[in-house]
Coordinates of C-alpha atoms in Angstrom, one line a residue:
X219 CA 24.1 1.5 -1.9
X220 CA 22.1 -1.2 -2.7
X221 CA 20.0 -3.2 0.6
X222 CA 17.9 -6.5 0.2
X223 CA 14.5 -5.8 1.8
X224 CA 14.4 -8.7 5.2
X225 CA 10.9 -10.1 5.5
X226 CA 11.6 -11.0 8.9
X227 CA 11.4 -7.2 9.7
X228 CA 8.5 -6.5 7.2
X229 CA 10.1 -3.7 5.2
X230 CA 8.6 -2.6 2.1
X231 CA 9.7 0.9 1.0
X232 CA 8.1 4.0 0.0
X233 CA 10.0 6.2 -2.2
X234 CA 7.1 8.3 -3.9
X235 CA 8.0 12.2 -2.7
X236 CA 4.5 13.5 -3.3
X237 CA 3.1 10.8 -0.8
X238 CA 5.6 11.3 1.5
X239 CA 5.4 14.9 2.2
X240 CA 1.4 14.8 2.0
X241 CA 1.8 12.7 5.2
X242 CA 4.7 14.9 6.9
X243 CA 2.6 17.8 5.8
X244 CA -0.8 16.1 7.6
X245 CA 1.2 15.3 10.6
X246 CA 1.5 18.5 11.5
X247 CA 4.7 18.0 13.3
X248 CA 6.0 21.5 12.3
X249 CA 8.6 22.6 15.3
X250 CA 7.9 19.0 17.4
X251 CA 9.7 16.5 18.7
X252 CA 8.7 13.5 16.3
X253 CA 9.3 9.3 16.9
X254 CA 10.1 7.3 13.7
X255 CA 9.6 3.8 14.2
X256 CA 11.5 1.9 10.9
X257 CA 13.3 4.5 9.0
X258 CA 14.5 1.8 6.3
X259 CA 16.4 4.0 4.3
X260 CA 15.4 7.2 5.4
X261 CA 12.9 8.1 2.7
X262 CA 10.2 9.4 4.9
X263 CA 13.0 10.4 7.5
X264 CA 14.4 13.0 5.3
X265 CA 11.4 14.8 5.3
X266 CA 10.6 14.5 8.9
X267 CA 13.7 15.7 9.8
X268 CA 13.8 18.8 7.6
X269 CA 10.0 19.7 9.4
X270 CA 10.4 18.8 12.7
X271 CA 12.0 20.3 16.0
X272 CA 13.5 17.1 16.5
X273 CA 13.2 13.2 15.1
X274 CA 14.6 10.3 17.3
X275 CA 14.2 7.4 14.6
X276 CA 14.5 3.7 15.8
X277 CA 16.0 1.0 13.7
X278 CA 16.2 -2.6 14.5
X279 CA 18.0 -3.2 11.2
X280 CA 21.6 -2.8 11.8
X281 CA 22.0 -3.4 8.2
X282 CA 20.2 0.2 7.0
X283 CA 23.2 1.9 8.7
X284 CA 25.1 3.4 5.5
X285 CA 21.7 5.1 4.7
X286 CA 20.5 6.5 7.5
X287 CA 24.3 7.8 8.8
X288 CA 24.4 9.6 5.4
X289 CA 21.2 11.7 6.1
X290 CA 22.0 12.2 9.7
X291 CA 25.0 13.9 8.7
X292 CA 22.9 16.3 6.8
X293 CA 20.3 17.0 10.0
X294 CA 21.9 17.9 13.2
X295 CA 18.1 17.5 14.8
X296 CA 18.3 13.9 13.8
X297 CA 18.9 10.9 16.1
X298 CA 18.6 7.3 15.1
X299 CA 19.0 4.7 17.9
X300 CA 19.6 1.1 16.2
X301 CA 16.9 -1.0 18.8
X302 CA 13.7 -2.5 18.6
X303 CA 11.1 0.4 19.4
X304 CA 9.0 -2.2 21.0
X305 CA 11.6 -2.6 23.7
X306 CA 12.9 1.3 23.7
X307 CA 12.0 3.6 27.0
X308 CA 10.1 6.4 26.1
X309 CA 9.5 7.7 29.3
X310 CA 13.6 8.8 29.4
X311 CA 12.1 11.7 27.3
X312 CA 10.5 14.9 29.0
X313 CA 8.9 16.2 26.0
X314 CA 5.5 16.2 24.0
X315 CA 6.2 13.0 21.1
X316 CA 3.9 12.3 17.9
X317 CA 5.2 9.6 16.3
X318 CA 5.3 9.4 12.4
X319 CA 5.7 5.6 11.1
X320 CA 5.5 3.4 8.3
X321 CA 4.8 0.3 10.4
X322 CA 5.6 -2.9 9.8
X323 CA 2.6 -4.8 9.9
X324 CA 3.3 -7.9 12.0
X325 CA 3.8 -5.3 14.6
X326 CA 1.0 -3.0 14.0
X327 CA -1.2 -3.8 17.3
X328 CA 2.2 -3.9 19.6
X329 CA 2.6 -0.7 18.3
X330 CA -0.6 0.4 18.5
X331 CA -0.5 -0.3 22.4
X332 CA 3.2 0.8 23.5
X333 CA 1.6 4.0 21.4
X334 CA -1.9 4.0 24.0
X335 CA 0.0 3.5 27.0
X336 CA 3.0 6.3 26.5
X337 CA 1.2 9.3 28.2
X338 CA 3.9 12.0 26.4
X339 CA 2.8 10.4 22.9
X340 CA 0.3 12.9 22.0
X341 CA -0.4 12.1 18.1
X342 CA 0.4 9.2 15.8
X343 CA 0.5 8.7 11.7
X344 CA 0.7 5.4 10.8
X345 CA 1.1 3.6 7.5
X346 CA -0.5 0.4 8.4
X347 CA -2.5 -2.3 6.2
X348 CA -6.0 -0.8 5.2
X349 CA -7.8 -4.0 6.6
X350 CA -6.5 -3.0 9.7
X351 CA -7.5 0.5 9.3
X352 CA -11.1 -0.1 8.6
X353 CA -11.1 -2.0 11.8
X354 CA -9.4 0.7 14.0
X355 CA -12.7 3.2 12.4
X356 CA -15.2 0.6 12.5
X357 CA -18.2 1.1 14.0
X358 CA -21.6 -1.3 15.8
X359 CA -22.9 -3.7 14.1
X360 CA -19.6 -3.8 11.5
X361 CA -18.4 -7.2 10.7
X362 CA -14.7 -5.4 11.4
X363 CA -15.5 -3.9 14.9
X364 CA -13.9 -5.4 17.7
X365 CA -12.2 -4.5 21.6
X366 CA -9.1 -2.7 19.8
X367 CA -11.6 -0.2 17.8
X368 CA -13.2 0.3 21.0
X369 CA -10.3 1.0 23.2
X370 CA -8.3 3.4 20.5
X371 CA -11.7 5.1 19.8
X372 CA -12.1 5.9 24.2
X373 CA -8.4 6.8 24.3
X374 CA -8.3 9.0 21.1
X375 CA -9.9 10.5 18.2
X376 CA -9.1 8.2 14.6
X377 CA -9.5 9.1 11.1
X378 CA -8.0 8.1 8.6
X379 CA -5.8 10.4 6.1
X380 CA -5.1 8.7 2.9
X381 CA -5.4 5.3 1.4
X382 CA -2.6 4.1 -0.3
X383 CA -2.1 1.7 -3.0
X384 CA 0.6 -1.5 -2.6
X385 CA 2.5 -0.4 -6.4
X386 CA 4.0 2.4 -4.3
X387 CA 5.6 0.2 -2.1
X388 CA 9.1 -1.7 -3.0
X389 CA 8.8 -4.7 -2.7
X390 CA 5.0 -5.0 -3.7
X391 CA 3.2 -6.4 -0.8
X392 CA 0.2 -8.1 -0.8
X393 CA -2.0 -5.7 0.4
X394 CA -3.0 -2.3 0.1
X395 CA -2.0 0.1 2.8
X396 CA -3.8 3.3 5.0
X397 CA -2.4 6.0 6.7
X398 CA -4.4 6.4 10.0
X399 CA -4.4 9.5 12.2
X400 CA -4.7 9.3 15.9
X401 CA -5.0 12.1 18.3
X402 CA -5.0 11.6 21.8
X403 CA -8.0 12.7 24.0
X404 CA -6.9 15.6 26.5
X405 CA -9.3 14.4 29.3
X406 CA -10.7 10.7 29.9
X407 CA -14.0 9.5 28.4
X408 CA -14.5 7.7 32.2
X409 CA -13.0 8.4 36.0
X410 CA -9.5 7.2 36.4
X411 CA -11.0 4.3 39.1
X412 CA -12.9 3.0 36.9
X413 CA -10.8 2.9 33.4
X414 CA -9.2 -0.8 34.1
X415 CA -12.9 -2.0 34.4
X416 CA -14.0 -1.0 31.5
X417 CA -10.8 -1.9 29.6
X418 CA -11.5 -5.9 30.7
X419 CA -15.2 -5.7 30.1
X420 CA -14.5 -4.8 26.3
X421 CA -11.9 -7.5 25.9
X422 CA -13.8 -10.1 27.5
X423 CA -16.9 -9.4 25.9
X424 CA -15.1 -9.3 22.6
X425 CA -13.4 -12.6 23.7
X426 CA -15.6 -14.9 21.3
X427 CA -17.9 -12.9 18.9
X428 CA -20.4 -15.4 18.6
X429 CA -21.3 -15.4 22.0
X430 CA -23.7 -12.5 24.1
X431 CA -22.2 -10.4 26.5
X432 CA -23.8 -12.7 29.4
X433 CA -22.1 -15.6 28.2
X434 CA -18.9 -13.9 27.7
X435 CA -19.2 -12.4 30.9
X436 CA -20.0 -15.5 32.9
X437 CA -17.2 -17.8 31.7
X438 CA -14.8 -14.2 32.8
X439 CA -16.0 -13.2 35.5
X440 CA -18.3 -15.8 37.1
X441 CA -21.1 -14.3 37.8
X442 CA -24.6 -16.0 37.9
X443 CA -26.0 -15.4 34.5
X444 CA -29.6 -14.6 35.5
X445 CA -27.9 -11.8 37.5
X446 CA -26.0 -10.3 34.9
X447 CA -29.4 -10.8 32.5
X448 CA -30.9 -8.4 35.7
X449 CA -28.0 -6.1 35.2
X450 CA -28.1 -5.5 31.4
X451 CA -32.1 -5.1 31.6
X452 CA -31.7 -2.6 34.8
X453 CA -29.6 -0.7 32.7
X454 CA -31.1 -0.6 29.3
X455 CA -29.8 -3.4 27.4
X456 CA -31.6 -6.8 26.2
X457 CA -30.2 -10.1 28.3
X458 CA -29.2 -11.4 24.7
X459 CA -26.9 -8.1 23.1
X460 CA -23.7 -8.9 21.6
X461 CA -20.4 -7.1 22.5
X462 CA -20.8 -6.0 18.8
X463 CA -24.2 -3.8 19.1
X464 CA -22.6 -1.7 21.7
X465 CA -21.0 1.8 21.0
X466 CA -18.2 2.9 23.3
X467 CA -20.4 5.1 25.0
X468 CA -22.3 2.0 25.9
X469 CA -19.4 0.3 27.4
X470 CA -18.6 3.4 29.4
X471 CA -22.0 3.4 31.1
X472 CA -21.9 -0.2 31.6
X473 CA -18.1 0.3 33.5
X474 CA -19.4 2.8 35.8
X475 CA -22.4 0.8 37.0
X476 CA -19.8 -2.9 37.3
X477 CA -19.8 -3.9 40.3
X478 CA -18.3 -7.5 40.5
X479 CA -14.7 -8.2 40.4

């Protein structure tokens, strides 16, 4: 079976074995219920599948049909529902998920979310572009660091397993890839009342980079600047610190002690 890789749908193909099962086998998805978003043509699903408890793979590509009805016939644990993950309901499942996926990266941070806000997700492997994985790690006062590292680093512990090289992938991309790791936190970094605060105050101090958190916050939340200069200073922090200086930890103390709307 022969299939023309569609750019509109970002697929570019691993078919190295080793690679493969070093990330199945790093996944540690041994007798779980596992997500696949983009089988393609079921490289990476063969070997989920002969691991896991379960695999529920979703495929936008109607096209990659053939393939992936050839292995399910092989895998009785095996589901593949042909609709955009994006728009899928997870919630319909009662079970623990980790979701194993070589992403398609003009979906990567739509992912990334959906991922966040599904509470039975617990873990994630995802082949994504390495740029995008040095920003997901990076820490203060990194060039890279911005509100999505600080929101996936509160909701979950990151590392990253393996870099890997764009020559594995057909076709070649343009960019080298990373396989990042992310396991959720059991318990909250910050009380439930308080988690939508600090989720806008790192977004809006993120909103332009340039800028210090005063002025950030001002034009968001319209507060007088000389009291929000009174605020940082009461709580630590110089009237003139940039979102990027702060650690999450920072950010978390600063949440608790908001009180403007």
């Amino acid at each position: 079976m022969n299939h023309q890789a569609k750019k509109k749908f970002g697929q570019n193909f691993i078919r190295d074995k080793n690679l493969l099962m070093k990330i199945v086998r790093e996944s540690n998805i041994e007798d779980k219920n596992v997500i696949e978003v983009g089988p393609g043509q079921g490289a990476l699903t063969t070997f989920l599948a002969s691991n896991a408890k379960k695999v529920i793979a979703y495929e936008i590509d109607h096209s990659l049909k053939p393939f992936l009805d050839a292995i399910k016939n092989e895998y009785e644990n095996l589901e593949i529902i042909y609709e955009d993950f994006l728009e899928a309901d997870i919630s319909q499942y009662t079970e623990d998920l980790h979701v194993v996926a070589n992403v398609p990266y003009y979906i990567t941070t739509p992912i990334l979310f959906k991922i966040l806000e599904t509470d039975n997700i617990k873990t994630a492997s995802l082949m994504i572009q390495k740029e995008v994985c040095d920003r997901l790690l990076a820490k203060p006062n990194h060039k890279q660091y911005n509100a999505l590292s600080i929101i996936l680093q509160y909701q979950a512990h990151v590392s990253k397993m393996m870099d890997v090289k764009r020559q594995m992938f057909f076709p070649i991309p343009n960019v080298d890839s990373a396989v990042i790791r992310i396991v959720k936190r059991d318990e909250p970094l910050i009380e439930k009342d308080k988690e939508l605060v600090f989720v806008r105050l790192v977004k809006e101090a993120f909103k332009q980079k340039r800028k210090t958190l005063v002025n950030n916050w001002y034009e968001a939340y319209h507060v007088n600047k000389q009291e929000l200069e009174m605020f940082l200073k009461s709580n630590g922090y110089s009237p003139n610190v940039r979102a990027e200086a702060l650690a999450v930890e920072d950010f978390i103390k600063l949440a608790r002690m908001w009180s403007y709307d």
